[in-house]
Coordinates of C-alpha atoms in Angstrom, one line a residue:
Chain A
M1224 CA -17.1 9.5 3.6
S1225 CA -13.6 10.0 5.1
E1226 CA -12.4 8.4 8.4
F1227 CA -12.5 11.7 10.4
D1228 CA -16.0 12.3 9.1
L1229 CA -17.0 8.8 10.4
I1230 CA -15.7 9.2 13.6
N1231 CA -17.0 12.6 14.1
Q1232 CA -20.7 12.0 13.0
Y1233 CA -21.3 8.9 14.9
F1234 CA -19.0 8.4 17.8
K1235 CA -19.2 12.0 19.1
T1236 CA -23.0 12.0 19.1
A1237 CA -23.1 8.7 20.8
S1238 CA -21.4 9.7 23.8
V1239 CA -23.0 10.2 27.3
T1240 CA -22.0 13.5 28.9
R1241 CA -20.2 13.1 32.4
E1242 CA -18.6 15.9 34.2
D1243 CA -15.4 14.1 34.9
V1244 CA -14.7 14.2 31.1
A1245 CA -12.8 17.5 30.6
L1246 CA -12.2 16.8 26.9
G1247 CA -13.8 14.0 25.0
I1248 CA -13.3 12.7 21.2
G1249 CA -11.6 15.0 18.9
D1250 CA -8.3 15.9 20.2
D1251 CA -4.8 13.7 20.4
C1252 CA -6.1 12.3 23.9
A1253 CA -9.1 12.6 26.2
L1254 CA -8.7 14.4 29.4
L1255 CA -10.3 13.0 32.6
S1256 CA -10.7 13.8 36.1
P1257 CA -10.6 10.8 38.4
P1258 CA -12.6 10.9 41.5
P1259 CA -10.2 11.5 44.6
G1260 CA -9.4 8.5 46.8
M1261 CA -10.7 5.7 44.4
Q1262 CA -8.7 3.2 42.3
L1263 CA -9.2 2.9 38.7
A1264 CA -10.1 -0.5 37.4
I1265 CA -9.2 -1.2 33.7
S1266 CA -10.0 -3.8 31.1
T1267 CA -9.4 -4.4 27.6
D1268 CA -11.0 -7.1 25.5
T1269 CA -10.8 -7.8 21.8
L1270 CA -14.0 -9.3 19.7
I1271 CA -12.9 -10.8 16.2
S1272 CA -15.6 -11.5 13.7
G1273 CA -15.6 -15.4 13.3
V1274 CA -14.0 -16.0 16.5
H1275 CA -15.9 -14.2 19.2
F1276 CA -19.1 -14.0 17.4
P1277 CA -20.7 -15.7 14.3
E1278 CA -19.8 -13.7 11.1
N1279 CA -23.7 -13.1 10.5
T1280 CA -24.2 -11.4 13.9
S1281 CA -26.1 -8.2 13.4
A1282 CA -24.1 -4.8 13.9
E1283 CA -26.3 -3.7 16.8
D1284 CA -25.7 -7.0 18.6
I1285 CA -21.7 -6.6 18.1
G1286 CA -22.0 -2.9 19.2
Y1287 CA -23.9 -4.1 22.4
K1288 CA -21.7 -7.2 23.3
S1289 CA -18.4 -5.5 22.8
L1290 CA -19.2 -3.2 25.4
A1291 CA -20.8 -5.9 27.6
V1292 CA -18.0 -8.4 27.8
N1293 CA -15.7 -5.4 28.9
L1294 CA -18.3 -4.2 31.5
S1295 CA -18.4 -7.8 32.8
D1296 CA -14.8 -7.6 33.7
L1297 CA -15.4 -4.6 35.8
A1298 CA -18.3 -6.4 37.4
A1299 CA -15.9 -9.1 38.4
M1300 CA -13.9 -6.6 40.2
G1301 CA -16.9 -4.8 41.7
A1302 CA -16.1 -1.5 40.1
E1303 CA -18.4 1.2 38.6
P1304 CA -17.9 2.0 34.9
A1305 CA -17.2 5.4 33.7
W1306 CA -15.3 5.7 30.6
V1307 CA -14.7 3.8 27.5
S1308 CA -12.4 3.8 24.4
L1309 CA -13.3 2.0 21.0
A1310 CA -10.9 0.6 18.4
I1311 CA -12.7 -0.7 15.6
S1312 CA -11.4 -2.2 12.2
L1313 CA -13.8 -2.3 9.4
P1314 CA -13.4 -4.0 5.9
E1315 CA -15.4 -0.9 4.5
A1316 CA -16.8 2.4 5.6
D1317 CA -20.5 1.0 5.7
E1318 CA -22.4 4.1 7.1
K1319 CA -25.4 2.0 7.8
W1320 CA -23.6 -0.7 9.8
I1321 CA -21.7 1.7 11.7
A1322 CA -24.9 3.6 12.9
S1323 CA -26.3 0.4 13.8
F1324 CA -23.1 -0.7 15.8
I1325 CA -23.2 2.5 17.6
H1326 CA -26.8 2.3 18.5
G1327 CA -26.2 -1.1 20.3
F1328 CA -23.2 0.3 22.0
H1329 CA -25.0 3.3 23.2
Q1330 CA -27.8 1.5 24.5
L1331 CA -25.7 -0.2 27.0
A1332 CA -23.5 2.7 27.6
T1333 CA -26.4 4.9 28.4
T1334 CA -27.9 2.3 30.9
H1335 CA -24.7 2.6 32.9
N1336 CA -23.8 6.1 32.4
I1337 CA -20.8 5.4 30.5
S1338 CA -18.8 8.1 28.2
L1339 CA -17.4 7.2 25.0
I1340 CA -14.0 9.2 25.2
G1341 CA -12.0 8.1 22.2
G1342 CA -10.6 5.4 20.0
D1343 CA -9.4 4.7 16.3
T1344 CA -11.1 3.6 13.3
T1345 CA -9.0 1.6 10.9
R1346 CA -9.6 -0.6 7.6
G1347 CA -9.2 -4.3 8.3
H1348 CA -10.8 -7.4 8.9
L1349 CA -13.8 -6.6 11.5
S1350 CA -12.3 -6.6 15.0
I1351 CA -13.3 -4.4 18.1
T1352 CA -11.0 -3.6 20.9
V1353 CA -12.8 -2.0 23.9
N1354 CA -10.9 -0.4 26.8
V1355 CA -13.1 0.5 29.8
I1356 CA -12.1 2.3 33.0
G1357 CA -14.2 2.3 36.0
F1358 CA -13.9 3.3 39.9
V1359 CA -13.6 1.0 42.9
N1360 CA -12.8 1.7 46.5
K1361 CA -9.3 1.2 47.7
Q1362 CA -8.8 -2.3 49.0
K1363 CA -12.4 -3.2 48.2
A1364 CA -11.8 -4.7 44.6
L1365 CA -12.9 -8.3 44.0
R1366 CA -9.4 -10.1 43.3
R1367 CA -9.1 -13.7 42.3
D1368 CA -6.6 -14.5 45.1
R1369 CA -8.9 -14.0 48.0
A1370 CA -10.6 -17.3 48.2
K1371 CA -10.0 -19.9 51.0
A1372 CA -10.5 -23.7 51.5
G1373 CA -14.1 -23.9 53.1
D1374 CA -15.5 -20.8 51.1
L1375 CA -18.6 -21.6 49.3
V1376 CA -18.7 -21.5 45.5
C1377 CA -21.4 -19.2 44.1
V1378 CA -22.8 -18.1 40.7
T1379 CA -25.0 -15.5 39.4
G1380 CA -27.9 -16.3 36.9
T1381 CA -27.9 -19.4 34.8
L1382 CA -25.2 -21.2 33.1
G1383 CA -24.8 -22.8 29.7
N1384 CA -27.3 -20.6 27.7
A1385 CA -24.9 -18.7 25.4
Q1386 CA -23.1 -21.9 24.5
A1387 CA -26.6 -23.6 23.4
G1388 CA -27.4 -20.4 21.6
L1389 CA -24.4 -20.6 19.6
K1390 CA -24.8 -24.2 18.5
L1391 CA -28.5 -23.3 17.6
L1392 CA -27.0 -20.5 15.4
L1393 CA -24.3 -22.6 13.8
S1394 CA -26.8 -25.2 13.2
N1395 CA -28.3 -23.0 10.4
C1396 CA -31.8 -24.2 11.0
S1397 CA -34.5 -21.8 11.9
I1398 CA -34.6 -21.3 15.5
D1399 CA -37.8 -22.0 17.5
K1400 CA -39.3 -19.4 19.4
Q1401 CA -39.0 -21.3 22.6
F1402 CA -35.0 -21.0 22.3
S1403 CA -34.6 -17.4 21.4
M1404 CA -33.8 -16.8 25.1
L1405 CA -30.7 -18.7 24.5
V1406 CA -29.5 -16.8 21.3
E1407 CA -30.5 -13.7 23.3
S1408 CA -28.0 -14.8 26.0
L1409 CA -25.1 -15.0 23.4
N1410 CA -25.8 -11.7 21.7
R1411 CA -27.0 -9.7 24.6
P1412 CA -25.0 -10.6 27.8
Q1413 CA -25.9 -8.8 31.0
P1414 CA -22.9 -7.8 32.7
Q1415 CA -23.7 -8.5 36.6
L1416 CA -22.3 -4.9 37.7
K1417 CA -24.6 -4.5 40.6
A1418 CA -23.8 -7.9 41.8
G1419 CA -20.1 -7.3 42.0
Q1420 CA -20.6 -3.9 43.6
L1421 CA -22.6 -5.5 46.3
L1422 CA -20.1 -8.0 47.0
T1423 CA -17.1 -5.2 47.7
N1424 CA -18.3 -5.2 51.3
Y1425 CA -17.2 -9.0 51.9
R1426 CA -14.1 -11.0 51.6
V1427 CA -14.9 -12.5 48.1
A1428 CA -12.8 -13.8 45.2
A1429 CA -14.5 -13.3 41.9
I1430 CA -14.3 -13.6 38.3
D1431 CA -16.6 -13.4 35.3
I1432 CA -17.7 -16.6 33.6
S1433 CA -16.3 -15.7 29.8
D1434 CA -14.4 -18.8 29.0
G1435 CA -16.7 -21.3 30.7
L1436 CA -17.1 -22.1 34.5
F1437 CA -14.5 -24.6 34.6
A1438 CA -11.8 -22.6 33.2
D1439 CA -12.7 -19.4 35.1
L1440 CA -13.1 -21.2 38.5
Q1441 CA -9.7 -22.7 37.8
H1442 CA -8.1 -19.4 37.6
I1443 CA -9.6 -18.4 41.1
C1444 CA -8.3 -21.8 42.5
D1445 CA -4.8 -21.1 40.8
A1446 CA -4.6 -17.6 42.2
S1447 CA -5.8 -18.4 45.6
E1448 CA -3.8 -21.7 45.7
C1449 CA -6.6 -24.1 46.5
G1450 CA -9.1 -26.3 44.8
A1451 CA -12.8 -26.6 44.4
M1452 CA -15.6 -29.3 44.5
I1453 CA -18.7 -28.6 42.4
E1454 CA -21.8 -30.5 42.3
L1455 CA -23.3 -30.7 38.7
N1456 CA -26.8 -31.1 40.1
D1457 CA -26.4 -27.5 41.8
L1458 CA -25.5 -25.9 38.5
P1459 CA -28.3 -23.3 38.0
L1460 CA -29.9 -24.2 34.4
S1461 CA -32.6 -22.0 32.5
R1462 CA -35.8 -23.8 31.6
E1463 CA -35.0 -22.9 28.1
L1464 CA -31.6 -25.0 28.4
E1465 CA -33.4 -27.9 30.3
T1466 CA -35.9 -28.0 27.3
Y1467 CA -32.8 -27.8 24.8
Y1468 CA -31.3 -30.7 26.5
Q1469 CA -34.4 -32.5 26.8
Y1470 CA -33.9 -32.9 30.5
K1471 CA -30.5 -34.7 29.7
P1472 CA -27.8 -32.0 30.3
V1473 CA -24.5 -32.3 28.7
W1474 CA -22.3 -31.4 31.4
S1475 CA -19.2 -30.9 29.6
D1476 CA -20.7 -28.3 27.3
I1477 CA -22.2 -26.3 30.4
L1478 CA -18.9 -26.5 32.2
T1479 CA -16.9 -25.4 29.2
G1480 CA -19.3 -23.0 27.3
G1481 CA -18.0 -19.5 27.1
D1482 CA -19.9 -16.2 27.0
D1483 CA -22.1 -16.6 30.1
Y1484 CA -20.8 -13.4 31.7
Q1485 CA -22.2 -14.5 34.9
L1486 CA -20.2 -14.1 38.0
C1487 CA -18.6 -17.0 40.0
F1488 CA -17.4 -15.9 43.4
C1489 CA -16.1 -17.6 46.8
C1490 CA -17.3 -16.4 50.1
S1491 CA -17.4 -17.6 53.5
E1492 CA -20.6 -19.5 54.8
A1493 CA -21.2 -16.5 57.4
D1494 CA -21.0 -13.8 54.4
F1495 CA -23.2 -16.0 52.3
M1496 CA -25.8 -15.7 54.8
S1497 CA -25.9 -11.9 54.2
I1498 CA -25.1 -11.9 50.5
Q1499 CA -28.1 -14.1 50.0
P1500 CA -30.8 -11.8 51.2
L1501 CA -29.1 -8.9 49.8
F1502 CA -29.2 -10.3 46.4
E1503 CA -32.7 -11.3 46.7
E1504 CA -33.7 -7.8 47.5
H1505 CA -31.9 -6.8 44.3
Q1506 CA -33.5 -9.5 42.3
I1507 CA -30.2 -11.0 41.4
S1508 CA -30.5 -14.8 41.2
L1509 CA -27.7 -16.6 42.9
S1510 CA -26.9 -20.4 43.4
C1511 CA -24.3 -22.0 45.6
I1512 CA -22.6 -24.8 43.6
G1513 CA -19.8 -26.2 45.4
R1514 CA -16.9 -25.7 48.0
M1515 CA -13.6 -24.5 47.8
V1516 CA -11.0 -27.2 49.1
R1517 CA -7.4 -27.5 50.2
E1518 CA -6.3 -30.0 47.6
K1519 CA -5.3 -28.2 44.5
Q1520 CA -7.7 -29.7 42.0
L1521 CA -11.1 -28.8 40.5
L1522 CA -13.4 -31.8 40.8
C1523 CA -17.2 -32.3 39.8
T1524 CA -19.6 -34.4 41.6
L1525 CA -23.0 -35.9 40.4
Q1526 CA -25.2 -36.5 43.5
G1527 CA -22.0 -36.7 45.5
E1528 CA -20.1 -39.1 43.2
V1529 CA -16.9 -37.7 41.7
Q1530 CA -16.9 -37.6 37.8
N1531 CA -13.6 -38.5 36.3
S1532 CA -15.0 -39.2 33.0
L1533 CA -15.9 -35.5 32.2
N1534 CA -13.3 -34.2 29.6
V1535 CA -13.4 -30.6 30.2
K1536 CA -11.2 -27.7 29.5
G1537 CA -11.4 -24.1 28.9
Y1538 CA -11.9 -22.1 25.6
N1539 CA -8.5 -21.4 24.2
H1540 CA -8.1 -19.0 21.2
F1541 CA -5.0 -20.7 19.8
E1542 CA -6.3 -24.3 20.2
E1543 CA -9.7 -24.4 19.1
E1544 CA -12.5 -22.2 17.4
R1545 CA -16.0 -21.8 18.3
Chain B
M1177 CA 1.2 -23.4 24.2
S1178 CA -2.1 -22.0 25.5
E1179 CA -3.3 -18.4 25.4
F1180 CA -3.0 -18.0 29.1
D1181 CA 0.7 -19.2 29.0
L1182 CA 1.5 -16.9 26.3
I1183 CA 0.1 -13.8 28.2
N1184 CA 1.9 -15.0 31.6
Q1185 CA 5.2 -15.9 30.3
Y1186 CA 5.8 -12.7 28.1
F1187 CA 3.6 -9.8 29.0
K1188 CA 4.1 -10.2 33.0
T1189 CA 7.7 -10.2 32.9
A1190 CA 7.9 -7.3 30.2
S1191 CA 6.3 -4.9 32.9
V1192 CA 8.0 -2.0 34.5
T1193 CA 7.1 -1.9 38.2
R1194 CA 5.6 1.3 39.3
E1195 CA 4.0 2.0 42.7
D1196 CA 0.7 3.4 41.4
V1197 CA 0.0 -0.1 39.9
A1198 CA -2.0 -1.8 42.8
L1199 CA -2.8 -4.9 40.6
G1200 CA -1.2 -5.4 37.2
I1201 CA -1.9 -8.4 34.5
G1202 CA -3.5 -11.6 35.7
D1203 CA -7.0 -10.6 37.0
D1204 CA -10.2 -9.4 35.3
C1205 CA -8.9 -5.8 35.5
A1206 CA -5.8 -3.9 36.5
L1207 CA -6.1 -1.8 39.5
L1208 CA -4.4 1.8 39.6
S1209 CA -4.0 4.7 41.9
P1210 CA -4.0 7.9 39.9
P1211 CA -2.0 10.7 41.5
P1212 CA -4.1 13.4 43.1
G1213 CA -5.1 16.5 41.5
M1214 CA -4.0 15.5 38.0
Q1215 CA -6.1 14.9 34.9
L1216 CA -5.7 11.5 32.9
A1217 CA -4.8 11.9 29.3
I1218 CA -5.7 8.7 27.4
S1219 CA -5.0 7.8 23.7
T1220 CA -5.7 4.5 21.7
D1221 CA -4.3 3.7 18.5
T1222 CA -4.6 0.4 16.3
L1223 CA -1.6 -0.7 13.9
I1224 CA -2.8 -3.1 11.2
S1225 CA -0.1 -5.1 9.1
G1226 CA -0.2 -3.8 5.6
V1227 CA -1.9 -0.7 6.4
H1228 CA 0.2 0.9 9.2
F1229 CA 3.4 -0.8 8.5
P1230 CA 4.9 -3.1 5.7
E1231 CA 4.1 -6.8 6.1
N1232 CA 7.8 -7.7 6.4
T1233 CA 8.4 -5.2 9.4
S1234 CA 10.2 -7.1 12.1
A1235 CA 8.3 -8.1 15.1
E1236 CA 10.7 -5.8 17.3
D1237 CA 10.1 -2.8 15.2
I1238 CA 6.2 -3.5 15.3
G1239 CA 6.5 -3.9 19.2
Y1240 CA 8.4 -0.5 19.6
K1241 CA 6.4 1.4 16.9
S1242 CA 2.8 0.3 18.4
L1243 CA 3.6 2.0 21.7
A1244 CA 5.6 5.0 20.0
V1245 CA 2.6 6.1 18.1
N1246 CA 0.5 6.2 21.3
L1247 CA 3.3 7.9 23.3
S1248 CA 3.4 10.5 20.6
D1249 CA -0.5 11.3 21.1
L1250 CA 0.4 11.9 24.8
A1251 CA 3.3 14.2 23.6
A1252 CA 0.8 16.3 21.8
M1253 CA -1.1 16.9 25.0
G1254 CA 2.0 17.5 27.1
A1255 CA 1.2 14.4 29.3
E1256 CA 3.8 12.2 31.1
P1257 CA 2.9 8.5 30.3
A1258 CA 2.3 5.9 33.0
W1259 CA 0.3 2.9 32.2
V1260 CA -0.5 1.0 28.9
S1261 CA -2.8 -1.7 27.8
L1262 CA -1.8 -3.8 24.6
A1263 CA -4.4 -5.8 22.7
I1264 CA -2.9 -8.1 20.1
S1265 CA -4.4 -10.4 17.4
L1266 CA -1.9 -12.8 15.9
P1267 CA -2.5 -15.5 13.0
E1268 CA -0.6 -17.9 15.3
A1269 CA 1.0 -18.4 18.8
D1270 CA 4.5 -17.9 17.5
E1271 CA 6.7 -17.8 20.6
K1272 CA 9.8 -16.3 18.9
W1273 CA 7.7 -13.6 17.3
I1274 CA 6.0 -12.7 20.7
A1275 CA 9.4 -12.3 22.4
S1276 CA 10.8 -10.3 19.7
F1277 CA 7.7 -8.0 19.7
I1278 CA 7.5 -7.7 23.5
H1279 CA 11.5 -6.7 23.4
G1280 CA 10.8 -3.7 21.2
F1281 CA 7.7 -2.7 23.1
H1282 CA 9.6 -3.1 26.3
Q1283 CA 12.6 -1.2 25.2
L1284 CA 10.5 2.1 24.7
A1285 CA 8.3 1.5 27.9
T1286 CA 11.4 1.1 29.9
T1287 CA 12.8 4.4 28.7
H1288 CA 9.8 6.3 29.8
N1289 CA 9.0 4.2 32.9
I1290 CA 5.5 3.0 31.4
S1291 CA 3.9 -0.1 33.1
L1292 CA 2.2 -2.7 30.9
I1293 CA -1.1 -3.2 33.1
G1294 CA -3.1 -5.6 30.9
G1295 CA -4.5 -6.5 27.5
D1296 CA -6.0 -9.1 25.4
T1297 CA -4.5 -11.8 23.1
T1298 CA -6.6 -13.1 20.3
R1299 CA -6.1 -15.0 17.1
G1300 CA -6.7 -13.0 13.8
H1301 CA -5.0 -11.0 11.2
L1302 CA -2.0 -9.2 12.8
S1303 CA -3.2 -6.2 14.5
I1304 CA -2.2 -4.3 17.6
T1305 CA -4.2 -1.7 19.7
V1306 CA -2.5 0.1 22.5
N1307 CA -4.4 2.2 25.0
V1308 CA -1.9 4.4 27.0
I1309 CA -2.7 6.6 29.9
G1310 CA -0.6 9.7 31.4
F1311 CA -0.9 12.5 33.6
V1312 CA -1.1 16.2 32.9
N1313 CA -1.8 19.2 35.4
K1314 CA -5.2 20.6 35.1
Q1315 CA -5.7 23.3 32.6
K1316 CA -2.3 22.7 31.4
A1317 CA -2.8 20.2 28.5
L1318 CA -2.0 21.3 25.0
R1319 CA -5.2 21.1 23.2
R1320 CA -5.9 21.8 19.6
D1321 CA -8.3 24.7 19.9
R1322 CA -5.8 27.2 21.4
A1323 CA -4.2 28.7 18.4
K1324 CA -5.0 32.3 17.5
A1325 CA -4.5 34.3 14.3
G1326 CA -1.0 35.9 14.4
D1327 CA 0.4 32.7 16.2
L1328 CA 3.7 31.0 14.7
V1329 CA 3.6 27.8 13.4
C1330 CA 6.4 25.6 14.6
V1331 CA 7.6 21.9 14.3
T1332 CA 10.1 19.8 16.1
G1333 CA 12.7 17.9 14.4
T1334 CA 12.4 17.4 10.4
L1335 CA 9.6 16.4 8.3
G1336 CA 9.3 13.6 5.4
N1337 CA 11.8 11.2 6.5
A1338 CA 9.4 8.4 7.4
Q1339 CA 7.3 8.7 4.0
A1340 CA 10.8 8.4 2.2
G1341 CA 11.8 5.4 4.2
L1342 CA 8.4 3.8 3.4
K1343 CA 8.9 4.4 -0.5
L1344 CA 12.3 2.9 0.0
L1345 CA 10.9 -0.2 1.8
L1346 CA 8.1 -0.7 -1.0
S1347 CA 10.5 -0.3 -3.9
N1348 CA 12.0 -3.8 -2.9
C1349 CA 15.7 -2.7 -3.8
S1350 CA 18.5 -3.0 -1.4
I1351 CA 18.6 0.1 0.8
D1352 CA 21.8 2.3 0.5
K1353 CA 23.4 3.1 3.8
Q1354 CA 23.0 6.6 3.6
F1355 CA 19.4 6.2 3.5
S1356 CA 19.2 3.9 6.7
M1357 CA 18.1 6.9 8.8
L1358 CA 15.0 7.4 6.7
V1359 CA 13.9 3.7 7.3
E1360 CA 14.7 4.0 11.0
S1361 CA 12.5 7.1 11.0
L1362 CA 9.6 4.9 9.8
N1363 CA 10.3 2.2 12.0
R1364 CA 11.4 3.7 15.2
P1365 CA 9.7 7.1 15.7
Q1366 CA 10.8 9.0 18.8
P1367 CA 7.8 10.4 20.4
Q1368 CA 8.5 14.2 21.4
L1369 CA 7.2 13.8 25.1
K1370 CA 10.0 16.2 26.5
A1371 CA 9.0 18.9 24.0
G1372 CA 5.3 18.5 24.7
Q1373 CA 5.9 18.7 28.6
L1374 CA 7.8 21.8 28.2
L1375 CA 5.1 23.5 26.2
T1376 CA 2.5 23.0 29.1
N1377 CA 3.9 26.3 30.6
Y1378 CA 2.7 28.3 27.5
R1379 CA -0.6 29.0 25.6
V1380 CA -0.1 26.5 23.0
A1381 CA -2.1 24.6 20.5
A1382 CA -0.3 21.2 19.3
I1383 CA -0.8 18.2 17.5
D1384 CA 1.5 15.4 16.6
I1385 CA 2.1 14.8 13.0
S1386 CA 1.1 11.3 12.3
D1387 CA -1.1 11.9 9.1
G1388 CA 1.1 14.4 7.5
L1389 CA 1.8 18.1 8.2
F1390 CA -1.0 19.3 5.9
A1391 CA -3.6 17.2 7.4
D1392 CA -2.6 17.5 11.0
L1393 CA -2.3 21.5 10.9
Q1394 CA -5.8 21.4 9.4
H1395 CA -7.1 19.9 12.5
I1396 CA -5.6 22.6 14.6
C1397 CA -7.1 25.4 12.2
D1398 CA -10.4 23.7 12.3
A1399 CA -10.3 23.4 16.1
S1400 CA -8.9 27.0 16.5
E1401 CA -11.3 28.4 13.8
C1402 CA -8.5 30.0 11.8
G1403 CA -6.2 29.3 9.0
A1404 CA -2.4 29.1 8.3
M1405 CA 0.2 30.1 5.9
I1406 CA 3.1 27.9 5.6
E1407 CA 6.6 28.8 3.6
L1408 CA 7.9 25.6 2.0
N1409 CA 11.4 26.7 2.2
D1410 CA 11.2 26.8 5.9
L1411 CA 10.3 23.1 6.4
P1412 CA 13.0 21.5 8.2
L1413 CA 14.4 18.5 6.0
S1414 CA 17.2 16.3 7.1
R1415 CA 20.4 16.1 5.0
E1416 CA 19.3 12.4 4.0
L1417 CA 15.9 13.5 2.8
E1418 CA 17.8 16.3 0.9
T1419 CA 20.0 13.6 -0.8
Y1420 CA 17.2 11.4 -1.4
Y1421 CA 15.5 14.0 -3.3
Q1422 CA 18.5 15.2 -5.0
Y1423 CA 17.9 18.6 -3.5
K1424 CA 14.6 19.0 -5.4
P1425 CA 12.2 18.1 -2.6
V1426 CA 8.7 16.8 -3.7
W1427 CA 6.5 19.2 -1.4
S1428 CA 3.3 17.2 -1.7
D1429 CA 5.0 14.1 -0.3
I1430 CA 6.5 16.0 2.5
L1431 CA 3.3 17.8 3.4
T1432 CA 1.3 14.6 3.3
G1433 CA 3.6 12.1 4.5
G1434 CA 2.5 10.3 7.7
D1435 CA 4.4 8.7 10.5
D1436 CA 6.6 11.7 11.3
Y1437 CA 5.6 11.9 14.9
Q1438 CA 7.0 15.4 15.2
L1439 CA 4.8 17.8 17.1
C1440 CA 3.4 20.9 15.2
F1441 CA 2.4 23.7 17.6
C1442 CA 1.1 27.3 17.5
C1443 CA 2.4 29.9 20.0
S1444 CA 2.5 33.6 20.2
E1445 CA 5.7 35.2 19.2
A1446 CA 6.5 36.4 22.6
D1447 CA 6.2 32.9 24.1
F1448 CA 8.3 31.6 21.0
M1449 CA 11.2 34.0 22.4
S1450 CA 11.3 31.8 25.6
I1451 CA 10.5 28.4 24.0
Q1452 CA 13.4 28.5 21.5
P1453 CA 16.2 29.0 24.2
L1454 CA 14.3 26.4 26.4
F1455 CA 14.3 23.8 23.4
E1456 CA 17.9 24.4 22.8
E1457 CA 18.8 23.6 26.1
H1458 CA 17.0 20.3 26.0
Q1459 CA 18.6 19.7 22.7
I1460 CA 15.2 19.6 20.9
S1461 CA 15.4 20.8 17.4
L1462 CA 12.7 23.5 16.4
S1463 CA 11.7 25.3 13.5
C1464 CA 9.1 28.1 12.6
I1465 CA 7.5 27.4 9.5
G1466 CA 4.6 29.8 9.1
R1467 CA 1.9 31.9 10.7
M1468 CA -1.7 31.3 11.8
V1469 CA -4.1 33.7 9.9
R1470 CA -7.8 34.9 10.2
E1471 CA -9.0 33.5 6.9
K1472 CA -9.9 29.8 7.4
Q1473 CA -7.5 28.2 4.7
L1474 CA -4.4 26.4 4.8
L1475 CA -2.1 27.9 2.2
C1476 CA 1.6 27.1 1.2
T1477 CA 4.0 29.7 -0.1
L1478 CA 7.3 29.1 -1.8
Q1479 CA 9.6 32.1 -1.3
G1480 CA 6.6 34.1 -0.6
E1481 CA 4.5 33.0 -3.5
V1482 CA 1.2 31.1 -3.1
Q1483 CA 1.3 27.4 -4.4
N1484 CA -1.9 26.8 -5.7
S1485 CA -0.8 23.6 -7.8
L1486 CA 0.0 21.5 -4.8
N1487 CA -2.5 18.6 -4.8
V1488 CA -2.3 17.5 -1.0
K1489 CA -4.6 15.9 1.3
G1490 CA -4.1 13.9 4.4
Y1491 CA -3.9 10.1 4.8
N1492 CA -7.4 8.6 4.8
H1493 CA -7.6 4.8 5.8
F1494 CA -10.8 4.4 3.8
E1495 CA -9.6 6.2 0.7
E1496 CA -6.2 5.1 0.1
E1497 CA -3.6 2.8 1.2
R1498 CA -0.1 3.2 1.7

């Protein structure tokens, strides 16, 4: 089967139809009609086998996740996704693998009405680069540099699940049913698009937690030129993770564990009072975990006591491997 | 040096400033303001070391070429480039390599006023995926499906140089000065943006010759549901290539050689009469090499005689390697 046949057969059929796609896959470029008066939000992420997912991850999960991590970036800006390009390197043209990959990718694309508009297929080590484009109202995007000292620090969902799921997978033991949700969190992250879109009506600084809470909140601190104080006891943990840790959470893992794809955002106390019921209405779980401070450092407290012994840093592709 | 330092230090400083970039590198997404009333043209291409360029290619040439091949796709639609994302996998964080890569990339980006708006840096086998976005007037893009039987088949520039350059490089011999232009054609292709933009005022089907004339013209034939007759003696060859072949051109190499990045387009005879002087005015070399026909096959003639013995097909990433 030739490269062109591959592209035509699977990628064309996997695409959602949208009226703003004047020309999709099959020419030198896609042609798109952006909505008047909106800004475009664009994100690119690469997933490499053995670095961003274990080598034995299923094709379907890889397909799903490669789109999910990019949608998470759009969620962190409060944007609504529309179009996606997919560049994929494969060691061989394995038809079954590709069909399964596209199935996972398509599932998520359909849920969010996203059209696959183009890409490239090449031979090489398994690697996927996704470029996603969405729309956001002018002046409404959730930038990282909008936090102020005194803001509350909030997160959606629960933290640390994906990190624990990865450890379970890498342990090579059979995984107990009670922990399947942890592995699911790793392989099938839910981009918090609705949460991001709801936040665009407030003065909010936001980021998605892809490299771990500590590293990502540090980015907000750097961009907003302030610091933060986090209370460890306020970090939202799933029942499954509590069980996994036997009720003795390893804070450094939870603070640095990547792949959660929840949103971390900072808002005023007044705004929090209206965001809380709004999120409740949309069944989005929300926790307040700390406060932004003037002093430019990121500190953690445990029941109010500063923890200096926590040795945490964010995930870095060139310094360590998961 | 951390991943974030790398990105910040080199990629931020390498970016052209454009008014339509509301937010560039450094947040979860870039924020862009597309011009009202225009369509977006988007293309994605991946270059893998050892597949799309020889492994000993200089970082600067790789940087240049990774942007050039994407701009060539925009040229083939008649679009004007504006924004680019760059996803790069590197075996190690080699500062000198990256500075040199960005230098080559930046040279071409500056020439065409293109802003680097984001991307991703990961550790892996050397691989570069570029996503470029440009603008084109509605209904004016040069699609592949616009050719008609009776149209003239035209190409810009000369063909086969990059293919010969690659053969010279792979021969491991020292390269004679008289052939340096052939290697230059391989490493520093000139995307035919001006030619493409000039053609948007005509009813034209166009494609860029990245996989070889034969394979790419076949794409126009397929999309336009017709065939073509090409006269080999009319294929434009550089003096350097004539010398390289000692005046006995190997037609199958010239027809299938990739990486030329010239434009191939089809237009009516009447339009050709006004395109020819227009291209001359802009010093764009132009050749008429054949005609579109009703019968759905792609034939080559030599001084009018059909050549059935030419064993040609396009470059296919999964079936052969250069």
